[in-house]
N, C-alpha and C. Protein backbone atom coordinates (compact mmCIF):
# COMPACT_ATOMS: atom_id res chain seq x y z
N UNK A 1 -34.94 43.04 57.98
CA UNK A 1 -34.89 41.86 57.14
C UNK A 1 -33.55 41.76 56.43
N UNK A 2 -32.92 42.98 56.20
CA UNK A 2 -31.34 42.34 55.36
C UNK A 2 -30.49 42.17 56.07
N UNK A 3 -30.56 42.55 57.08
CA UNK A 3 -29.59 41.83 58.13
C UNK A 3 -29.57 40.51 58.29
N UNK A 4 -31.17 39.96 58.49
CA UNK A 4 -30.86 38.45 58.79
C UNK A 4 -30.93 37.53 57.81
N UNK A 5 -31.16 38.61 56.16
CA UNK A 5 -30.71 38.18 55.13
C UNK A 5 -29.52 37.84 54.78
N UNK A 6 -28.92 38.60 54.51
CA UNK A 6 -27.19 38.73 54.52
C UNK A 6 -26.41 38.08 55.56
N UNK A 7 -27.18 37.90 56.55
CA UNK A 7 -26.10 37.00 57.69
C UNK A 7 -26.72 35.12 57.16
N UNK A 8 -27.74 34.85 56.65
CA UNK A 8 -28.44 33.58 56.49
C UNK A 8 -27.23 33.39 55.28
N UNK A 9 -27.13 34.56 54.28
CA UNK A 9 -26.19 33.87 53.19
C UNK A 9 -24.81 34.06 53.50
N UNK A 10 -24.39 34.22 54.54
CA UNK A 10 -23.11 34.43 55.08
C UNK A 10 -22.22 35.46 54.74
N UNK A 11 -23.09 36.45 53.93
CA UNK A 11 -22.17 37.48 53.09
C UNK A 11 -22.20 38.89 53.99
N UNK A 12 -21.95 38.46 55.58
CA UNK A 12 -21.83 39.81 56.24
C UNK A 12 -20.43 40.71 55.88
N UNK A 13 -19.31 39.77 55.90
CA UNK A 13 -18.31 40.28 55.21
C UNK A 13 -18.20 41.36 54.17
N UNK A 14 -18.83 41.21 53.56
CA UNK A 14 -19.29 42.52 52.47
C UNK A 14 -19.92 43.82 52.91
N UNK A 15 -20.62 43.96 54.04
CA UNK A 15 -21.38 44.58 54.12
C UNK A 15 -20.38 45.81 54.66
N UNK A 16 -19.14 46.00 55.15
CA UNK A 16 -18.58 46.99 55.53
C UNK A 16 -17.85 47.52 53.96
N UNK A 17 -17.86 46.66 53.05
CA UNK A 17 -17.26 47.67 52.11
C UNK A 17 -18.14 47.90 51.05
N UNK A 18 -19.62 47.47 51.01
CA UNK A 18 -20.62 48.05 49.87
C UNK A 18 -21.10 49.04 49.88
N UNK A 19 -21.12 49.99 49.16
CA UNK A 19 -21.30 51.07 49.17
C UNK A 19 -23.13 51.28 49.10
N UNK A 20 -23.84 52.33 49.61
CA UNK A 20 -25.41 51.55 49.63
C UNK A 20 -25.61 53.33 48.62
N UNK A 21 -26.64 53.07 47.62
CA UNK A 21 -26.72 54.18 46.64
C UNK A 21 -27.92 54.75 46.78
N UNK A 22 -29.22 54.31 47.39
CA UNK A 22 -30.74 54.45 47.31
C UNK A 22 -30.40 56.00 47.70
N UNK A 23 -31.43 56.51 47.54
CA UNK A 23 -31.95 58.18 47.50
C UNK A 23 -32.22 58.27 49.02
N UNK A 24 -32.67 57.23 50.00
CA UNK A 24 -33.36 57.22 51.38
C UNK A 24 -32.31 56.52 51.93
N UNK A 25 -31.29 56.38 51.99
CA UNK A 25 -29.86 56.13 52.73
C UNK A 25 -30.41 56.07 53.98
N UNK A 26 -30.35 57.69 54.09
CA UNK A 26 -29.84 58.47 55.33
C UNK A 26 -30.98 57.66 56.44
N UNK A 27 -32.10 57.65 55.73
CA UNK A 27 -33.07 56.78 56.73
C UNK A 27 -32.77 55.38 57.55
N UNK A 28 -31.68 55.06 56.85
CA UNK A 28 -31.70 53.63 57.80
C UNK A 28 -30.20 53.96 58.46
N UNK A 29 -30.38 53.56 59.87
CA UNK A 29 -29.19 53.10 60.25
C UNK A 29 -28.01 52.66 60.14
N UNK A 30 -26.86 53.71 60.55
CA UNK A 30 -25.70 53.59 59.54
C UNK A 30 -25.01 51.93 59.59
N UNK A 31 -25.64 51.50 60.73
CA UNK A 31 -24.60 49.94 61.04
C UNK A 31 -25.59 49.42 60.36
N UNK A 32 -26.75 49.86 59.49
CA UNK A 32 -27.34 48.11 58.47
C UNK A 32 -26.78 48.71 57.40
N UNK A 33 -26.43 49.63 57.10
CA UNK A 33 -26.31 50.25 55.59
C UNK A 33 -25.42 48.85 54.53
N UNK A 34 -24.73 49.26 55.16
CA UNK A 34 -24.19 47.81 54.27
C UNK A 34 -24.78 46.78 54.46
N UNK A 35 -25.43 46.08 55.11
CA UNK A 35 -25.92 44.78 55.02
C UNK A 35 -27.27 45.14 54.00
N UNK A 36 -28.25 46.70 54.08
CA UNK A 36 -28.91 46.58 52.84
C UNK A 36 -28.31 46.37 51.46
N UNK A 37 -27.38 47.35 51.34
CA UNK A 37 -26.87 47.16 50.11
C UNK A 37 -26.27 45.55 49.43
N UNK A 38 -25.79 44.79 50.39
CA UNK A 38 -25.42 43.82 49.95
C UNK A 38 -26.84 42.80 49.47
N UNK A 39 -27.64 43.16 50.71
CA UNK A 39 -29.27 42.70 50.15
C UNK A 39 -29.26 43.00 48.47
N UNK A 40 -29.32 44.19 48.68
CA UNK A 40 -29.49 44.83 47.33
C UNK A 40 -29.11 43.91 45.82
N UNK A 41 -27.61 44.11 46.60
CA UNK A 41 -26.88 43.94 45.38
C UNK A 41 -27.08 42.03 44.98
N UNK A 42 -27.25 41.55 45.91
CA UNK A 42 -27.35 40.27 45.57
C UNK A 42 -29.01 39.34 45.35
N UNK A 43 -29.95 40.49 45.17
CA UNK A 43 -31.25 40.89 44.56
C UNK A 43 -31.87 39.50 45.85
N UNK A 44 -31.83 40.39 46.67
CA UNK A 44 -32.05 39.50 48.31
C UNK A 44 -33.53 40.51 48.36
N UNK A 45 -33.47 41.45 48.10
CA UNK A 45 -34.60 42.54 48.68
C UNK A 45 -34.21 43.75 47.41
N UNK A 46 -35.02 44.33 46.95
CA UNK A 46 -35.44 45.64 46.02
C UNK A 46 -35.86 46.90 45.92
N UNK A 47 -35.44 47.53 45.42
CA UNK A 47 -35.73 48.73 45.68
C UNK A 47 -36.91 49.53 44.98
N UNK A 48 -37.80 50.60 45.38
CA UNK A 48 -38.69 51.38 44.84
C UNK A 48 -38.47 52.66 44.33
N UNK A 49 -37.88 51.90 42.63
CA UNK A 49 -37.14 52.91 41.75
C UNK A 49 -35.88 53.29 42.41
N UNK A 50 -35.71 54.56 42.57
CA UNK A 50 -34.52 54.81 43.65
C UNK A 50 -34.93 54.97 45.09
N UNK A 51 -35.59 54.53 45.83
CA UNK A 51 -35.65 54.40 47.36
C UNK A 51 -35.98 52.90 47.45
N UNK A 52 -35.08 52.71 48.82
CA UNK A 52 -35.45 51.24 50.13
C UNK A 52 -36.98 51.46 50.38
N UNK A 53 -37.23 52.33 50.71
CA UNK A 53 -37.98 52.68 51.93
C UNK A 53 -37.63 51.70 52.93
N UNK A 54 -37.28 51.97 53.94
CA UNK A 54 -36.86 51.39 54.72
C UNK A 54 -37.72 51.12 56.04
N UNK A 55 -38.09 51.78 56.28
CA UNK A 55 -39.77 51.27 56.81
C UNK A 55 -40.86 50.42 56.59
N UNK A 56 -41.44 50.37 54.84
CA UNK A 56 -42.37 49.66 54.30
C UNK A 56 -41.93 48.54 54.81
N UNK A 57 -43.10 47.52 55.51
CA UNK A 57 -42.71 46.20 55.64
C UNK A 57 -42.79 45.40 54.33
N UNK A 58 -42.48 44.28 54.75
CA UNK A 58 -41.81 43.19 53.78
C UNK A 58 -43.04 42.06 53.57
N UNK A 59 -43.63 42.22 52.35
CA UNK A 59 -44.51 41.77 51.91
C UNK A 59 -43.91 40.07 51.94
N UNK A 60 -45.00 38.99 52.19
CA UNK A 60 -44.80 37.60 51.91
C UNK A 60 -44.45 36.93 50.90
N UNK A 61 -44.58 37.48 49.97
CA UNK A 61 -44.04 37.13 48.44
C UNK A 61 -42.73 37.82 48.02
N UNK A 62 -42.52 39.02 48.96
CA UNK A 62 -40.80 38.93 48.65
C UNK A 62 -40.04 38.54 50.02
N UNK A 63 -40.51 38.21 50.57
CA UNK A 63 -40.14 37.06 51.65
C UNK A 63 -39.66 36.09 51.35
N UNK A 64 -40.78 34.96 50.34
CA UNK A 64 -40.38 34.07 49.65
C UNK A 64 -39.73 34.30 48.43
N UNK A 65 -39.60 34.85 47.86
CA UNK A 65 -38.40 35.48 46.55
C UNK A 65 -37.29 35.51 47.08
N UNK A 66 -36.97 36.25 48.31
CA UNK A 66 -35.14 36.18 49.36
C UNK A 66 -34.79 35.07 49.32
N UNK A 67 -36.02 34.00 50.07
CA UNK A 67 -35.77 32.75 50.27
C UNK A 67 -35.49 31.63 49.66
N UNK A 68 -36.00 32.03 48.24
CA UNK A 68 -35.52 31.43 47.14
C UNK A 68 -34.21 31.85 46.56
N UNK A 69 -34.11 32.91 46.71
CA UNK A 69 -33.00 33.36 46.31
C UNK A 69 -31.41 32.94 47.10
N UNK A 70 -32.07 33.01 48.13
CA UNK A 70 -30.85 32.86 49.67
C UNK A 70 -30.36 30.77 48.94
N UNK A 71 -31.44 29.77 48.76
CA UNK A 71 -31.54 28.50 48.17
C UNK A 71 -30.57 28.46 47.51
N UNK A 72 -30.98 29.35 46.10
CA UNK A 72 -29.83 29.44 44.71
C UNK A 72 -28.43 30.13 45.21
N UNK A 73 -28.07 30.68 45.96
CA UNK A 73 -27.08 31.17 46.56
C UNK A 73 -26.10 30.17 47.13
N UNK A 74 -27.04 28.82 48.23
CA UNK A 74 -26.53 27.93 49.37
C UNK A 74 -26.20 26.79 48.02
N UNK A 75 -26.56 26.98 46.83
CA UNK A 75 -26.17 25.88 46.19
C UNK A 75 -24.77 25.69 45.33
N UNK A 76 -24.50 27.30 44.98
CA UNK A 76 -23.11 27.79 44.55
C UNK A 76 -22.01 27.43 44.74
């Protein structure tokens, strides 16, 4: 999901120089790492305390929270 987050708000550009901080890094794949973090950082998707989990799927209500969010973003 932050992949096709971060590419919907066009902010893939970022994703090679954000640094990603969660405790469960190592779990995701080094080529999304940055596109989570930019998730992250641009409160696209959240974290559990200090972990992604990066597995847990993506509940429908923060589905629609991205999507709202991704909105307030396209209006900037």
């Amino acid at each position: 999901a932050a992949v096709a987050l971060v590419k919907a708000a066009n902010l893939q550009s970022l994703a090679a120089s954000t640094p990603l901080t969660v405790t469960d890094a190592m779990q995701i794949p080094v080529e999304w790492r940055g596109y989570v973090a930019v998730a992250l950082q641009q409160n696209l998707l959240s974290t559990d305390g200090t972990n992604f989990a990066p597995s847990r799927p993506l509940t429908r209500i923060e589905l629609a929270q991205a999507m709202n969010k991704l909105n307030h973003l396209a209006i900037q």
